[in-house]
mmCIF file of N, CA, C and O in Angstrom:
data_model
loop_
_atom_site.group_PDB
_atom_site.id
_atom_site.type_symbol
_atom_site.label_atom_id
_atom_site.label_comp_id
_atom_site.label_asym_id
_atom_site.label_seq_id
_atom_site.Cartn_x
_atom_site.Cartn_y
_atom_site.Cartn_z
ATOM 1 N N MET A 1 11.541 3.848 -17.082
ATOM 2 C CA MET A 1 10.279 3.206 -17.341
ATOM 3 C C MET A 1 10.451 1.684 -17.314
ATOM 4 O O MET A 1 9.594 0.989 -16.768
ATOM 5 N N THR A 2 11.528 1.204 -17.861
ATOM 6 C CA THR A 2 11.760 -0.236 -17.886
ATOM 7 C C THR A 2 11.875 -0.796 -16.477
ATOM 8 O O THR A 2 11.275 -1.833 -16.166
ATOM 9 N N MET A 3 12.615 -0.109 -15.625
ATOM 10 C CA MET A 3 12.763 -0.593 -14.248
ATOM 11 C C MET A 3 11.413 -0.644 -13.545
ATOM 12 O O MET A 3 11.127 -1.604 -12.827
ATOM 13 N N THR A 4 10.572 0.348 -13.759
ATOM 14 C CA THR A 4 9.249 0.359 -13.134
ATOM 15 C C THR A 4 8.415 -0.835 -13.603
ATOM 16 O O THR A 4 7.763 -1.497 -12.795
ATOM 17 N N ALA A 5 8.443 -1.120 -14.880
ATOM 18 C CA ALA A 5 7.694 -2.264 -15.401
ATOM 19 C C ALA A 5 8.209 -3.570 -14.816
ATOM 20 O O ALA A 5 7.420 -4.456 -14.465
ATOM 21 N N LEU A 6 9.516 -3.693 -14.674
ATOM 22 C CA LEU A 6 10.083 -4.912 -14.116
ATOM 23 C C LEU A 6 9.690 -5.081 -12.652
ATOM 24 O O LEU A 6 9.407 -6.200 -12.207
ATOM 25 N N VAL A 7 9.654 -3.986 -11.901
ATOM 26 C CA VAL A 7 9.211 -4.050 -10.510
ATOM 27 C C VAL A 7 7.752 -4.493 -10.458
ATOM 28 O O VAL A 7 7.387 -5.382 -9.690
ATOM 29 N N ALA A 8 6.921 -3.863 -11.270
ATOM 30 C CA ALA A 8 5.484 -4.165 -11.269
ATOM 31 C C ALA A 8 5.210 -5.628 -11.576
ATOM 32 O O ALA A 8 4.287 -6.224 -11.015
ATOM 33 N N LEU A 9 6.019 -6.196 -12.440
ATOM 34 C CA LEU A 9 5.788 -7.582 -12.857
ATOM 35 C C LEU A 9 6.581 -8.602 -12.041
ATOM 36 O O LEU A 9 6.459 -9.805 -12.273
ATOM 37 N N GLY A 10 7.405 -8.114 -11.104
ATOM 38 C CA GLY A 10 8.160 -9.021 -10.239
ATOM 39 C C GLY A 10 9.322 -9.709 -10.921
ATOM 40 O O GLY A 10 9.735 -10.788 -10.492
ATOM 41 N N HIS A 11 9.870 -9.112 -11.948
ATOM 42 C CA HIS A 11 11.016 -9.699 -12.663
ATOM 43 C C HIS A 11 12.317 -9.232 -12.012
ATOM 44 O O HIS A 11 13.014 -8.360 -12.511
ATOM 45 N N HIS A 12 12.649 -9.852 -10.888
ATOM 46 C CA HIS A 12 13.744 -9.383 -10.052
ATOM 47 C C HIS A 12 15.116 -9.527 -10.688
ATOM 48 O O HIS A 12 15.958 -8.627 -10.562
ATOM 49 N N GLU A 13 15.380 -10.625 -11.334
ATOM 50 C CA GLU A 13 16.699 -10.794 -11.968
ATOM 51 C C GLU A 13 16.881 -9.796 -13.107
ATOM 52 O O GLU A 13 17.965 -9.247 -13.297
ATOM 53 N N GLU A 14 15.840 -9.569 -13.858
ATOM 54 C CA GLU A 14 15.904 -8.571 -14.929
ATOM 55 C C GLU A 14 16.107 -7.178 -14.347
ATOM 56 O O GLU A 14 16.819 -6.358 -14.919
ATOM 57 N N LEU A 15 15.476 -6.907 -13.209
ATOM 58 C CA LEU A 15 15.643 -5.610 -12.561
ATOM 59 C C LEU A 15 17.106 -5.389 -12.209
ATOM 60 O O LEU A 15 17.648 -4.309 -12.459
ATOM 61 N N ALA A 16 17.748 -6.387 -11.635
ATOM 62 C CA ALA A 16 19.164 -6.261 -11.284
ATOM 63 C C ALA A 16 19.992 -5.924 -12.522
ATOM 64 O O ALA A 16 20.859 -5.044 -12.478
ATOM 65 N N MET A 17 19.721 -6.580 -13.616
ATOM 66 C CA MET A 17 20.449 -6.318 -14.850
ATOM 67 C C MET A 17 20.232 -4.880 -15.314
ATOM 68 O O MET A 17 21.172 -4.203 -15.739
ATOM 69 N N HIS A 18 19.011 -4.379 -15.201
ATOM 70 C CA HIS A 18 18.716 -3.028 -15.672
ATOM 71 C C HIS A 18 19.234 -1.951 -14.723
ATOM 72 O O HIS A 18 19.521 -0.838 -15.169
ATOM 73 N N VAL A 19 19.368 -2.277 -13.442
ATOM 74 C CA VAL A 19 20.028 -1.335 -12.523
ATOM 75 C C VAL A 19 21.488 -1.176 -12.942
ATOM 76 O O VAL A 19 22.006 -0.063 -13.017
ATOM 77 N N ARG A 20 22.145 -2.291 -13.246
ATOM 78 C CA ARG A 20 23.537 -2.222 -13.743
ATOM 79 C C ARG A 20 23.609 -1.399 -15.033
ATOM 80 O O ARG A 20 24.480 -0.545 -15.201
ATOM 81 N N ALA A 21 22.688 -1.653 -15.939
ATOM 82 C CA ALA A 21 22.673 -0.924 -17.211
ATOM 83 C C ALA A 21 22.420 0.565 -16.992
ATOM 84 O O ALA A 21 23.017 1.411 -17.668
ATOM 85 N N ALA A 22 21.549 0.898 -16.065
ATOM 86 C CA ALA A 22 21.263 2.305 -15.781
ATOM 87 C C ALA A 22 22.520 3.018 -15.305
ATOM 88 O O ALA A 22 22.821 4.136 -15.751
ATOM 89 N N ARG A 23 23.273 2.378 -14.422
ATOM 90 C CA ARG A 23 24.528 2.986 -13.954
ATOM 91 C C ARG A 23 25.527 3.117 -15.095
ATOM 92 O O ARG A 23 26.175 4.136 -15.242
ATOM 93 N N THR A 24 25.615 2.093 -15.926
ATOM 94 C CA THR A 24 26.526 2.120 -17.072
ATOM 95 C C THR A 24 26.168 3.255 -18.025
ATOM 96 O O THR A 24 27.049 3.873 -18.627
ATOM 97 N N ASN A 25 24.878 3.550 -18.127
ATOM 98 C CA ASN A 25 24.412 4.592 -19.047
ATOM 99 C C ASN A 25 24.319 5.967 -18.397
ATOM 100 O O ASN A 25 23.734 6.888 -18.966
ATOM 101 N N GLY A 26 24.882 6.113 -17.190
ATOM 102 C CA GLY A 26 25.029 7.433 -16.614
ATOM 103 C C GLY A 26 24.064 7.841 -15.525
ATOM 104 O O GLY A 26 24.171 8.948 -14.989
ATOM 105 N N LEU A 27 23.098 6.991 -15.164
ATOM 106 C CA LEU A 27 22.217 7.355 -14.066
ATOM 107 C C LEU A 27 22.982 7.288 -12.747
ATOM 108 O O LEU A 27 23.823 6.404 -12.558
ATOM 109 N N THR A 28 22.681 8.209 -11.859
ATOM 110 C CA THR A 28 23.299 8.194 -10.539
ATOM 111 C C THR A 28 22.500 7.278 -9.618
ATOM 112 O O THR A 28 21.357 6.912 -9.921
ATOM 113 N N ASP A 29 23.102 6.953 -8.479
ATOM 114 C CA ASP A 29 22.383 6.148 -7.487
ATOM 115 C C ASP A 29 21.101 6.857 -7.069
ATOM 116 O O ASP A 29 20.055 6.228 -6.925
ATOM 117 N N ASP A 30 21.188 8.180 -6.877
ATOM 118 C CA ASP A 30 20.000 8.935 -6.460
ATOM 119 C C ASP A 30 18.901 8.901 -7.513
ATOM 120 O O ASP A 30 17.716 8.829 -7.179
ATOM 121 N N GLU A 31 19.261 8.947 -8.778
ATOM 122 C CA GLU A 31 18.254 8.872 -9.842
ATOM 123 C C GLU A 31 17.590 7.500 -9.872
ATOM 124 O O GLU A 31 16.370 7.397 -10.063
ATOM 125 N N ILE A 32 18.356 6.464 -9.661
ATOM 126 C CA ILE A 32 17.794 5.114 -9.617
ATOM 127 C C ILE A 32 16.859 4.993 -8.418
ATOM 128 O O ILE A 32 15.745 4.465 -8.529
ATOM 129 N N LYS A 33 17.272 5.524 -7.278
ATOM 130 C CA LYS A 33 16.412 5.482 -6.083
ATOM 131 C C LYS A 33 15.115 6.248 -6.307
ATOM 132 O O LYS A 33 14.052 5.825 -5.856
ATOM 133 N N GLU A 34 15.185 7.364 -7.013
ATOM 134 C CA GLU A 34 13.976 8.141 -7.299
ATOM 135 C C GLU A 34 12.999 7.343 -8.155
ATOM 136 O O GLU A 34 11.787 7.372 -7.924
ATOM 137 N N VAL A 35 13.517 6.628 -9.138
ATOM 138 C CA VAL A 35 12.658 5.762 -9.954
ATOM 139 C C VAL A 35 11.957 4.742 -9.063
ATOM 140 O O VAL A 35 10.749 4.515 -9.175
ATOM 141 N N LEU A 36 12.713 4.156 -8.149
ATOM 142 C CA LEU A 36 12.133 3.135 -7.284
ATOM 143 C C LEU A 36 11.144 3.725 -6.290
ATOM 144 O O LEU A 36 10.156 3.069 -5.933
ATOM 145 N N LEU A 37 11.372 4.953 -5.847
ATOM 146 C CA LEU A 37 10.384 5.611 -4.987
ATOM 147 C C LEU A 37 9.056 5.773 -5.715
ATOM 148 O O LEU A 37 7.983 5.591 -5.123
ATOM 149 N N GLN A 38 9.118 6.108 -6.984
ATOM 150 C CA GLN A 38 7.893 6.248 -7.768
ATOM 151 C C GLN A 38 7.171 4.914 -7.911
ATOM 152 O O GLN A 38 5.944 4.876 -7.960
ATOM 153 N N THR A 39 7.914 3.821 -7.932
ATOM 154 C CA THR A 39 7.259 2.512 -8.033
ATOM 155 C C THR A 39 6.437 2.215 -6.787
ATOM 156 O O THR A 39 5.440 1.500 -6.873
ATOM 157 N N ALA A 40 6.851 2.753 -5.644
ATOM 158 C CA ALA A 40 6.075 2.529 -4.417
ATOM 159 C C ALA A 40 4.673 3.109 -4.562
ATOM 160 O O ALA A 40 3.700 2.529 -4.089
ATOM 161 N N ILE A 41 4.587 4.240 -5.237
ATOM 162 C CA ILE A 41 3.291 4.892 -5.420
ATOM 163 C C ILE A 41 2.418 4.109 -6.391
ATOM 164 O O ILE A 41 1.244 3.871 -6.134
ATOM 165 N N TYR A 42 2.997 3.688 -7.498
ATOM 166 C CA TYR A 42 2.191 3.093 -8.562
ATOM 167 C C TYR A 42 2.147 1.567 -8.549
ATOM 168 O O TYR A 42 1.212 0.978 -9.090
ATOM 169 N N CYS A 43 3.156 0.942 -7.947
ATOM 170 C CA CYS A 43 3.206 -0.529 -7.957
ATOM 171 C C CYS A 43 3.013 -1.131 -6.572
ATOM 172 O O CYS A 43 2.868 -2.339 -6.454
ATOM 173 N N GLY A 44 3.065 -0.303 -5.549
ATOM 174 C CA GLY A 44 2.893 -0.783 -4.182
ATOM 175 C C GLY A 44 4.195 -0.826 -3.414
ATOM 176 O O GLY A 44 5.268 -1.038 -3.980
ATOM 177 N N VAL A 45 4.074 -0.616 -2.117
ATOM 178 C CA VAL A 45 5.249 -0.568 -1.253
ATOM 179 C C VAL A 45 5.986 -1.910 -1.174
ATOM 180 O O VAL A 45 7.217 -1.938 -1.239
ATOM 181 N N PRO A 46 5.285 -3.039 -1.052
ATOM 182 C CA PRO A 46 6.031 -4.302 -0.999
ATOM 183 C C PRO A 46 6.900 -4.531 -2.243
ATOM 184 O O PRO A 46 8.053 -4.962 -2.128
ATOM 185 N N ALA A 47 6.376 -4.229 -3.415
ATOM 186 C CA ALA A 47 7.164 -4.396 -4.641
ATOM 187 C C ALA A 47 8.354 -3.449 -4.646
ATOM 188 O O ALA A 47 9.470 -3.827 -5.023
ATOM 189 N N ALA A 48 8.149 -2.221 -4.207
ATOM 190 C CA ALA A 48 9.235 -1.245 -4.170
ATOM 191 C C ALA A 48 10.293 -1.642 -3.144
ATOM 192 O O ALA A 48 11.493 -1.474 -3.396
ATOM 193 N N ASN A 49 9.876 -2.162 -2.005
ATOM 194 C CA ASN A 49 10.847 -2.593 -0.996
ATOM 195 C C ASN A 49 11.748 -3.693 -1.531
ATOM 196 O O ASN A 49 12.960 -3.676 -1.310
ATOM 197 N N THR A 50 11.168 -4.643 -2.231
ATOM 198 C CA THR A 50 11.976 -5.697 -2.853
ATOM 199 C C THR A 50 12.928 -5.099 -3.878
ATOM 200 O O THR A 50 14.106 -5.452 -3.931
ATOM 201 N N ALA A 51 12.433 -4.167 -4.672
ATOM 202 C CA ALA A 51 13.273 -3.519 -5.684
ATOM 203 C C ALA A 51 14.427 -2.761 -5.041
ATOM 204 O O ALA A 51 15.557 -2.805 -5.542
ATOM 205 N N PHE A 52 14.180 -2.074 -3.928
ATOM 206 C CA PHE A 52 15.253 -1.357 -3.230
ATOM 207 C C PHE A 52 16.327 -2.321 -2.739
ATOM 208 O O PHE A 52 17.516 -2.035 -2.837
ATOM 209 N N ARG A 53 15.913 -3.461 -2.206
ATOM 210 C CA ARG A 53 16.899 -4.446 -1.744
ATOM 211 C C ARG A 53 17.757 -4.937 -2.898
ATOM 212 O O ARG A 53 18.984 -5.047 -2.782
ATOM 213 N N ILE A 54 17.124 -5.230 -4.031
ATOM 214 C CA ILE A 54 17.856 -5.700 -5.206
ATOM 215 C C ILE A 54 18.801 -4.617 -5.710
ATOM 216 O O ILE A 54 19.983 -4.874 -5.976
ATOM 217 N N ALA A 55 18.287 -3.408 -5.851
ATOM 218 C CA ALA A 55 19.111 -2.303 -6.359
ATOM 219 C C ALA A 55 20.281 -2.028 -5.426
ATOM 220 O O ALA A 55 21.407 -1.809 -5.894
ATOM 221 N N GLN A 56 20.048 -2.049 -4.114
ATOM 222 C CA GLN A 56 21.141 -1.779 -3.172
ATOM 223 C C GLN A 56 22.225 -2.828 -3.293
ATOM 224 O O GLN A 56 23.411 -2.510 -3.249
ATOM 225 N N ARG A 57 21.823 -4.088 -3.450
ATOM 226 C CA ARG A 57 22.811 -5.159 -3.623
ATOM 227 C C ARG A 57 23.655 -4.913 -4.869
ATOM 228 O O ARG A 57 24.876 -5.005 -4.838
ATOM 229 N N VAL A 58 22.997 -4.571 -5.966
ATOM 230 C CA VAL A 58 23.705 -4.317 -7.225
ATOM 231 C C VAL A 58 24.629 -3.109 -7.098
ATOM 232 O O VAL A 58 25.785 -3.159 -7.494
ATOM 233 N N LEU A 59 24.122 -2.025 -6.528
ATOM 234 C CA LEU A 59 24.933 -0.816 -6.386
ATOM 235 C C LEU A 59 26.117 -1.051 -5.458
ATOM 236 O O LEU A 59 27.215 -0.539 -5.711
ATOM 237 N N ASP A 60 25.934 -1.844 -4.414
ATOM 238 C CA ASP A 60 27.051 -2.206 -3.533
ATOM 239 C C ASP A 60 28.106 -3.002 -4.292
ATOM 240 O O ASP A 60 29.300 -2.747 -4.158
ATOM 241 N N GLU A 61 27.664 -3.954 -5.117
ATOM 242 C CA GLU A 61 28.597 -4.745 -5.928
ATOM 243 C C GLU A 61 29.370 -3.854 -6.894
ATOM 244 O O GLU A 61 30.573 -4.013 -7.051
ATOM 245 N N LEU A 62 28.676 -2.924 -7.522
ATOM 246 C CA LEU A 62 29.325 -2.022 -8.460
ATOM 247 C C LEU A 62 30.315 -1.107 -7.743
ATOM 248 O O LEU A 62 31.388 -0.809 -8.280
ATOM 249 N N GLY A 63 29.984 -0.682 -6.534
ATOM 250 C CA GLY A 63 30.883 0.157 -5.755
ATOM 251 C C GLY A 63 32.146 -0.566 -5.351
ATOM 252 O O GLY A 63 33.229 0.021 -5.303
ATOM 253 N N GLU A 64 32.038 -1.852 -5.086
ATOM 254 C CA GLU A 64 33.209 -2.659 -4.702
ATOM 255 C C GLU A 64 34.155 -2.840 -5.881
ATOM 256 O O GLU A 64 35.351 -2.981 -5.704
ATOM 257 N N ARG A 65 33.634 -2.832 -7.087
ATOM 258 C CA ARG A 65 34.468 -3.029 -8.284
ATOM 259 C C ARG A 65 35.199 -1.759 -8.701
ATOM 260 O O ARG A 65 36.162 -1.805 -9.420
ATOM 261 N N SER A 66 34.684 -0.608 -8.267
ATOM 262 C CA SER A 66 35.285 0.673 -8.678
ATOM 263 C C SER A 66 36.581 0.945 -7.971
ATOM 264 O O SER A 66 36.928 0.478 -6.990
#
């Protein structure tokens, strides 16, 4: 729910932080992507596209550290 609100309000830096937190708290990449897919429906495709780019960058960074 927090990630969806951040997408809706355009808080991109906060979104990146919460994507990291979601992974730390056990969400899978697919679960995070599903949340962002739902944002496309309720917040609009442009907002969701930006969120996907941010999330992918964060997930790529986290994958490089593992």
